[in-house]
Amino acid sequence: SSPAIAGDALSQELISKSIASNVDRVAIEQKLAAVRKIRLTLQAQLANLPNRQQPLTTLTRNRQESEATLKLLQAKLQEASIAETQLVSNLKIITPAELPVQPEWPKKSAVLSIAAAFGLILAAGVVLVLEFLDNCVHNSSDAELMLGQPTLGRLPFLPRGSTLLQQGKFRLETYYLVEPYRRLLKTLRSHHGDLIRRLVISSAAANEGKSTVAAHLAMVAAMQSRRTLLIDANLWQPEQHRLFNTSTSPGLTEVLEGKLTLEQSVQPTGIANLSLLTCGNLTQSSFCLKSARMESLLAEAEGQFDLVIVDTPALVSSMDAFEWSHDSDGLVLVVCPGVTTRNELAKAWADLHQDKVPFLGFVLNKVNVPIGGNYFRPARSKQMVRALQRLQLPRRKSER
């Protein structure tokens, strides 16, 4: 039966696996024995490790002490070298040092030069910025460039105490202030002859002194023995009654509304040859004046006076100046440097050109007019005042 069993394939397989298992078991037992031997060796070394670590700790401590000693010795050597160098030196003083009498920096000349350069640059920048932001007319060249018209005259700045109007009385001792207005009248007559009988005074905007210009021009014309009528047509902001210290009515509105005649409404001023037609009693209907009434009024005034001067509102705020100008011989525009802006002047000029207003020219007001020598200085004595008064020509019999 043994050969039969051995010849069975399953039996052979089991036998071979059994043999392989025995071989593996023997090999594993040998490895286990080797591992146990190694473990015992390691346990012995581990047990002997503290004994070996003690010499290593001692050596480490000795090394640290040696390093500290080396550093100390190196420091001592360096100190000894420095001491030896101080005792024996090969340096030689060529020139002794000198104390400075002035600081090396900052240098005043350099700082002043830099400050001056930056100051000039800053000043130029400020001037350019101000010029860019400034929109005012400053001189006659600016106005002539914008209007394309020559300057008719330069009227003086009238400080307090030097005005020609003082309680409605003409001051002859301010003779040097009269000359610019005389020159303006002469310029108008030289350009237009005696054709100018009805003159309108206006400005681009308010606060340019046009009412004062109209009053002074009327007084100077009266001083030249010309029968002059000053009409205050500035119903928005009348000034002539205040300048001449008179009442507002009767005046212009009463004449235009047909309530009074021109002869009944004209008021004396206390100045020879000068009459005043104030604004009158202002009502809501006064601001809607008819152009036909204006024309008849100016025609009637021209028949009674040699010169009619009309003080009107500013051009940018009212159309009254345009209506009065169409019924007159021409308009004179007052420009005040530093007050009149380029935009207002350009708009006023465009409106005048578009409305075809007869334009005589413009004058600069409130400027420093050179006096020149002693000729135009104000009279200081009563004799001089009386002499100037005698220069006034008497009125013609037809004017009385």
PDB file of C-alpha atoms in Angstrom, residues 8-201:
ATOM      1  CA  ASP A   8      -0.789   9.380  -5.487  1.00  0.00           C
ATOM      2  CA  ALA A   9      -0.368  12.946  -6.680  1.00  0.00           C
ATOM      3  CA  LEU A  10      -2.048  14.463  -3.636  1.00  0.00           C
ATOM      4  CA  SER A  11       0.173  12.502  -1.311  1.00  0.00           C
ATOM      5  CA  GLN A  12       3.237  13.626  -3.145  1.00  0.00           C
ATOM      6  CA  GLU A  13       2.175  17.215  -2.917  1.00  0.00           C
ATOM      7  CA  LEU A  14       1.535  16.940   0.812  1.00  0.00           C
ATOM      8  CA  ILE A  15       4.897  15.245   1.350  1.00  0.00           C
ATOM      9  CA  SER A  16       6.702  17.962  -0.531  1.00  0.00           C
ATOM     10  CA  LYS A  17       4.912  20.691   1.457  1.00  0.00           C
ATOM     11  CA  SER A  18       5.762  18.866   4.708  1.00  0.00           C
ATOM     12  CA  ILE A  19       9.404  18.667   3.765  1.00  0.00           C
ATOM     13  CA  ALA A  20       9.420  22.377   2.780  1.00  0.00           C
ATOM     14  CA  SER A  21       7.727  23.265   6.073  1.00  0.00           C
ATOM     15  CA  ASN A  22      10.369  21.381   8.038  1.00  0.00           C
ATOM     16  CA  VAL A  23      13.118  23.135   6.127  1.00  0.00           C
ATOM     17  CA  ASP A  24      11.502  26.539   6.765  1.00  0.00           C
ATOM     18  CA  ARG A  25      11.043  25.735  10.415  1.00  0.00           C
ATOM     19  CA  VAL A  26      14.684  24.799  10.792  1.00  0.00           C
ATOM     20  CA  ALA A  27      15.737  28.015   9.036  1.00  0.00           C
ATOM     21  CA  ILE A  28      13.443  30.124  11.203  1.00  0.00           C
ATOM     22  CA  GLU A  29      14.749  28.448  14.373  1.00  0.00           C
ATOM     23  CA  GLN A  30      18.295  29.259  13.286  1.00  0.00           C
ATOM     24  CA  LYS A  31      17.339  32.887  12.582  1.00  0.00           C
ATOM     25  CA  LEU A  32      15.546  33.112  15.904  1.00  0.00           C
ATOM     26  CA  ALA A  33      18.620  31.807  17.675  1.00  0.00           C
ATOM     27  CA  ALA A  34      20.767  34.390  15.836  1.00  0.00           C
ATOM     28  CA  VAL A  35      18.335  37.166  16.755  1.00  0.00           C
ATOM     29  CA  ARG A  36      18.347  36.116  20.405  1.00  0.00           C
ATOM     30  CA  LYS A  37      22.122  36.178  20.351  1.00  0.00           C
ATOM     31  CA  ILE A  38      22.138  39.680  18.849  1.00  0.00           C
ATOM     32  CA  ARG A  39      19.571  40.810  21.413  1.00  0.00           C
ATOM     33  CA  LEU A  40      21.689  39.551  24.231  1.00  0.00           C
ATOM     34  CA  THR A  41      24.698  41.366  22.757  1.00  0.00           C
ATOM     35  CA  LEU A  42      22.782  44.623  22.446  1.00  0.00           C
ATOM     36  CA  GLN A  43      21.434  44.267  25.967  1.00  0.00           C
ATOM     37  CA  ALA A  44      24.941  43.859  27.197  1.00  0.00           C
ATOM     38  CA  GLN A  45      26.116  46.924  25.271  1.00  0.00           C
ATOM     39  CA  LEU A  46      23.147  48.919  26.524  1.00  0.00           C
ATOM     40  CA  ALA A  47      23.940  47.944  30.061  1.00  0.00           C
ATOM     41  CA  ASN A  48      27.536  49.073  29.480  1.00  0.00           C
ATOM     42  CA  LEU A  49      26.506  52.402  27.807  1.00  0.00           C
ATOM     43  CA  PRO A  50      26.498  54.550  31.015  1.00  0.00           C
ATOM     44  CA  ASN A  51      30.030  53.391  31.701  1.00  0.00           C
ATOM     45  CA  ARG A  52      31.110  54.557  28.237  1.00  0.00           C
ATOM     46  CA  GLN A  53      29.138  57.867  28.363  1.00  0.00           C
ATOM     47  CA  GLN A  54      30.969  59.126  31.451  1.00  0.00           C
ATOM     48  CA  PRO A  55      34.364  59.477  29.671  1.00  0.00           C
ATOM     49  CA  LEU A  56      32.601  61.272  26.754  1.00  0.00           C
ATOM     50  CA  THR A  57      31.040  63.848  29.129  1.00  0.00           C
ATOM     51  CA  THR A  58      34.429  64.419  30.686  1.00  0.00           C
ATOM     52  CA  LEU A  59      36.010  64.953  27.278  1.00  0.00           C
ATOM     53  CA  THR A  60      33.267  67.425  26.275  1.00  0.00           C
ATOM     54  CA  ARG A  61      33.760  69.436  29.433  1.00  0.00           C
ATOM     55  CA  ASN A  62      37.506  69.493  28.868  1.00  0.00           C
ATOM     56  CA  ARG A  63      36.995  70.719  25.310  1.00  0.00           C
ATOM     57  CA  GLN A  64      34.769  73.645  26.447  1.00  0.00           C
ATOM     58  CA  GLU A  65      37.291  74.636  29.084  1.00  0.00           C
ATOM     59  CA  SER A  66      40.044  74.515  26.471  1.00  0.00           C
ATOM     60  CA  GLU A  67      38.085  76.790  24.137  1.00  0.00           C
ATOM     61  CA  ALA A  68      37.461  79.336  26.928  1.00  0.00           C
ATOM     62  CA  THR A  69      41.126  79.265  27.822  1.00  0.00           C
ATOM     63  CA  LEU A  70      42.060  79.774  24.149  1.00  0.00           C
ATOM     64  CA  LYS A  71      39.793  82.820  23.851  1.00  0.00           C
ATOM     65  CA  LEU A  72      41.228  84.316  27.020  1.00  0.00           C
ATOM     66  CA  LEU A  73      44.737  83.785  25.766  1.00  0.00           C
ATOM     67  CA  GLN A  74      43.891  85.360  22.397  1.00  0.00           C
ATOM     68  CA  ALA A  75      42.436  88.439  24.154  1.00  0.00           C
ATOM     69  CA  LYS A  76      45.536  88.713  26.295  1.00  0.00           C
ATOM     70  CA  LEU A  77      47.698  88.394  23.179  1.00  0.00           C
ATOM     71  CA  GLN A  78      45.776  91.184  21.472  1.00  0.00           C
ATOM     72  CA  GLU A  79      46.111  93.425  24.516  1.00  0.00           C
ATOM     73  CA  ALA A  80      49.810  92.686  24.642  1.00  0.00           C
ATOM     74  CA  SER A  81      50.166  93.538  20.942  1.00  0.00           C
ATOM     75  CA  ILE A  82      48.369  96.865  21.445  1.00  0.00           C
ATOM     76  CA  ALA A  83      50.533  97.689  24.448  1.00  0.00           C
ATOM     77  CA  GLU A  84      53.643  96.840  22.466  1.00  0.00           C
ATOM     78  CA  THR A  85      52.481  99.043  19.598  1.00  0.00           C
ATOM     79  CA  GLN A  86      51.888 101.961  21.968  1.00  0.00           C
ATOM     80  CA  LEU A  87      55.346 101.578  23.450  1.00  0.00           C
ATOM     81  CA  VAL A  88      57.077 101.354  20.090  1.00  0.00           C
ATOM     82  CA  SER A  89      55.509 103.381  17.215  1.00  0.00           C
ATOM     83  CA  ASN A  90      56.760 104.367  13.766  1.00  0.00           C
ATOM     84  CA  LEU A  91      54.195 107.237  13.354  1.00  0.00           C
ATOM     85  CA  LYS A  92      55.472 110.794  12.764  1.00  0.00           C
ATOM     86  CA  ILE A  93      53.496 114.034  13.061  1.00  0.00           C
ATOM     87  CA  ILE A  94      54.024 116.064   9.897  1.00  0.00           C
ATOM     88  CA  THR A  95      51.611 118.978  10.567  1.00  0.00           C
ATOM     89  CA  PRO A  96      49.665 119.510  13.774  1.00  0.00           C
ATOM     90  CA  ALA A  97      45.882 119.596  13.431  1.00  0.00           C
ATOM     91  CA  GLU A  98      44.110 122.970  13.489  1.00  0.00           C
ATOM     92  CA  LEU A  99      40.684 123.667  14.898  1.00  0.00           C
ATOM     93  CA  PRO A 100      38.192 124.800  12.173  1.00  0.00           C
ATOM     94  CA  VAL A 101      37.111 128.431  12.413  1.00  0.00           C
ATOM     95  CA  GLN A 102      33.883 127.907  10.382  1.00  0.00           C
ATOM     96  CA  PRO A 103      31.651 124.905   9.794  1.00  0.00           C
ATOM     97  CA  GLU A 104      32.289 122.733   6.795  1.00  0.00           C
ATOM     98  CA  TRP A 105      28.535 122.585   6.098  1.00  0.00           C
ATOM     99  CA  PRO A 106      26.239 124.346   5.526  1.00  0.00           C
ATOM    100  CA  LYS A 107      28.060 126.862   3.344  1.00  0.00           C
ATOM    101  CA  LYS A 108      26.295 130.201   3.345  1.00  0.00           C
ATOM    102  CA  SER A 109      27.075 131.025  -0.265  1.00  0.00           C
ATOM    103  CA  ALA A 110      25.787 127.685  -1.526  1.00  0.00           C
ATOM    104  CA  VAL A 111      22.675 127.841   0.641  1.00  0.00           C
ATOM    105  CA  LEU A 112      21.918 131.418  -0.460  1.00  0.00           C
ATOM    106  CA  SER A 113      22.397 130.506  -4.119  1.00  0.00           C
ATOM    107  CA  ILE A 114      20.088 127.509  -3.832  1.00  0.00           C
ATOM    108  CA  ALA A 115      17.512 129.525  -1.868  1.00  0.00           C
ATOM    109  CA  ALA A 116      17.623 132.340  -4.441  1.00  0.00           C
ATOM    110  CA  ALA A 117      17.145 129.894  -7.312  1.00  0.00           C
ATOM    111  CA  PHE A 118      14.214 128.182  -5.606  1.00  0.00           C
ATOM    112  CA  GLY A 119      12.764 131.573  -4.647  1.00  0.00           C
ATOM    113  CA  LEU A 120      12.865 132.778  -8.253  1.00  0.00           C
ATOM    114  CA  ILE A 121      11.272 129.561  -9.472  1.00  0.00           C
ATOM    115  CA  LEU A 122       8.574 129.772  -6.780  1.00  0.00           C
ATOM    116  CA  ALA A 123       7.911 133.453  -7.511  1.00  0.00           C
ATOM    117  CA  ALA A 124       7.631 132.765 -11.230  1.00  0.00           C
ATOM    118  CA  GLY A 125       5.246 129.898 -10.519  1.00  0.00           C
ATOM    119  CA  VAL A 126       3.102 132.046  -8.228  1.00  0.00           C
ATOM    120  CA  VAL A 127       2.995 134.828 -10.828  1.00  0.00           C
ATOM    121  CA  LEU A 128       1.961 132.387 -13.540  1.00  0.00           C
ATOM    122  CA  VAL A 129      -0.739 130.862 -11.330  1.00  0.00           C
ATOM    123  CA  LEU A 130      -2.082 134.293 -10.333  1.00  0.00           C
ATOM    124  CA  GLU A 131      -2.006 135.431 -13.946  1.00  0.00           C
ATOM    125  CA  PHE A 132      -3.895 132.310 -14.955  1.00  0.00           C
ATOM    126  CA  LEU A 133      -6.485 132.735 -12.200  1.00  0.00           C
ATOM    127  CA  ASP A 134      -6.802 136.530 -12.537  1.00  0.00           C
ATOM    128  CA  ASN A 135      -9.665 137.458 -14.821  1.00  0.00           C
ATOM    129  CA  CYS A 136      -9.620 141.234 -14.357  1.00  0.00           C
ATOM    130  CA  VAL A 137      -8.644 143.972 -16.787  1.00  0.00           C
ATOM    131  CA  HIS A 138      -5.505 145.697 -15.475  1.00  0.00           C
ATOM    132  CA  ASN A 139      -4.568 148.359 -18.008  1.00  0.00           C
ATOM    133  CA  SER A 140      -5.628 150.066 -21.204  1.00  0.00           C
ATOM    134  CA  SER A 141      -3.783 147.507 -23.338  1.00  0.00           C
ATOM    135  CA  ASP A 142      -6.021 144.699 -22.074  1.00  0.00           C
ATOM    136  CA  ALA A 143      -9.188 146.669 -22.842  1.00  0.00           C
ATOM    137  CA  GLU A 144      -7.928 147.882 -26.233  1.00  0.00           C
ATOM    138  CA  LEU A 145      -7.027 144.327 -27.203  1.00  0.00           C
ATOM    139  CA  MET A 146     -10.517 143.061 -26.294  1.00  0.00           C
ATOM    140  CA  LEU A 147     -12.547 145.977 -27.700  1.00  0.00           C
ATOM    141  CA  GLY A 148     -10.351 146.938 -30.635  1.00  0.00           C
ATOM    142  CA  GLN A 149     -10.893 150.600 -29.702  1.00  0.00           C
ATOM    143  CA  PRO A 150      -8.393 153.208 -28.461  1.00  0.00           C
ATOM    144  CA  THR A 151      -8.620 154.580 -24.946  1.00  0.00           C
ATOM    145  CA  LEU A 152     -10.437 157.911 -24.797  1.00  0.00           C
ATOM    146  CA  GLY A 153      -8.902 158.890 -21.488  1.00  0.00           C
ATOM    147  CA  ARG A 154      -7.533 157.876 -18.107  1.00  0.00           C
ATOM    148  CA  LEU A 155      -9.537 159.224 -15.179  1.00  0.00           C
ATOM    149  CA  PRO A 156      -7.930 159.585 -11.735  1.00  0.00           C
ATOM    150  CA  PHE A 157      -8.609 157.625  -8.601  1.00  0.00           C
ATOM    151  CA  LEU A 158     -10.402 159.951  -6.199  1.00  0.00           C
ATOM    152  CA  PRO A 159      -9.469 159.253  -2.560  1.00  0.00           C
ATOM    153  CA  ARG A 160     -11.488 160.550   0.317  1.00  0.00           C
ATOM    154  CA  GLY A 161     -10.931 164.252   0.792  1.00  0.00           C
ATOM    155  CA  SER A 162      -9.934 164.764  -2.861  1.00  0.00           C
ATOM    156  CA  THR A 163     -13.278 164.281  -4.509  1.00  0.00           C
ATOM    157  CA  LEU A 164     -14.733 166.995  -6.719  1.00  0.00           C
ATOM    158  CA  LEU A 165     -18.083 166.520  -5.034  1.00  0.00           C
ATOM    159  CA  GLN A 166     -18.390 167.835  -1.521  1.00  0.00           C
ATOM    160  CA  GLN A 167     -21.933 168.481  -0.397  1.00  0.00           C
ATOM    161  CA  GLY A 168     -22.866 169.227  -3.995  1.00  0.00           C
ATOM    162  CA  LYS A 169     -20.285 172.029  -4.399  1.00  0.00           C
ATOM    163  CA  PHE A 170     -17.556 172.110  -6.988  1.00  0.00           C
ATOM    164  CA  ARG A 171     -14.041 172.368  -5.513  1.00  0.00           C
ATOM    165  CA  LEU A 172     -11.763 174.418  -7.757  1.00  0.00           C
ATOM    166  CA  GLU A 173      -8.748 173.702  -5.578  1.00  0.00           C
ATOM    167  CA  THR A 174      -8.795 170.137  -6.944  1.00  0.00           C
ATOM    168  CA  TYR A 175      -7.732 171.458 -10.322  1.00  0.00           C
ATOM    169  CA  TYR A 176      -5.339 168.606 -10.999  1.00  0.00           C
ATOM    170  CA  LEU A 177      -8.307 166.212 -10.891  1.00  0.00           C
ATOM    171  CA  VAL A 178     -10.260 168.301 -13.398  1.00  0.00           C
ATOM    172  CA  GLU A 179      -7.680 168.096 -16.181  1.00  0.00           C
ATOM    173  CA  PRO A 180      -8.330 164.413 -17.125  1.00  0.00           C
ATOM    174  CA  TYR A 181     -12.029 165.219 -17.644  1.00  0.00           C
ATOM    175  CA  ARG A 182     -11.202 168.300 -19.686  1.00  0.00           C
ATOM    176  CA  ARG A 183      -8.912 166.134 -21.780  1.00  0.00           C
ATOM    177  CA  LEU A 184     -11.709 163.569 -22.219  1.00  0.00           C
ATOM    178  CA  LEU A 185     -14.140 166.244 -23.437  1.00  0.00           C
ATOM    179  CA  LYS A 186     -11.514 167.570 -25.825  1.00  0.00           C
ATOM    180  CA  THR A 187     -10.864 164.058 -27.159  1.00  0.00           C
ATOM    181  CA  LEU A 188     -14.573 163.503 -27.782  1.00  0.00           C
ATOM    182  CA  ARG A 189     -14.885 166.843 -29.583  1.00  0.00           C
ATOM    183  CA  SER A 190     -11.750 166.223 -31.659  1.00  0.00           C
ATOM    184  CA  HIS A 191     -13.030 162.815 -32.767  1.00  0.00           C
ATOM    185  CA  HIS A 192     -16.666 163.751 -33.339  1.00  0.00           C
ATOM    186  CA  GLY A 193     -16.729 167.552 -33.434  1.00  0.00           C
ATOM    187  CA  ASP A 194     -19.698 169.376 -31.976  1.00  0.00           C
ATOM    188  CA  LEU A 195     -22.070 166.636 -33.093  1.00  0.00           C
ATOM    189  CA  ILE A 196     -22.134 165.059 -29.645  1.00  0.00           C
ATOM    190  CA  ARG A 197     -25.021 166.621 -27.753  1.00  0.00           C
ATOM    191  CA  ARG A 198     -26.473 163.524 -26.081  1.00  0.00           C
ATOM    192  CA  LEU A 199     -23.945 161.321 -24.293  1.00  0.00           C
ATOM    193  CA  VAL A 200     -24.636 158.016 -22.465  1.00  0.00           C
ATOM    194  CA  ILE A 201     -22.291 156.828 -19.703  1.00  0.00           C
TER     195      ILE A 201
END
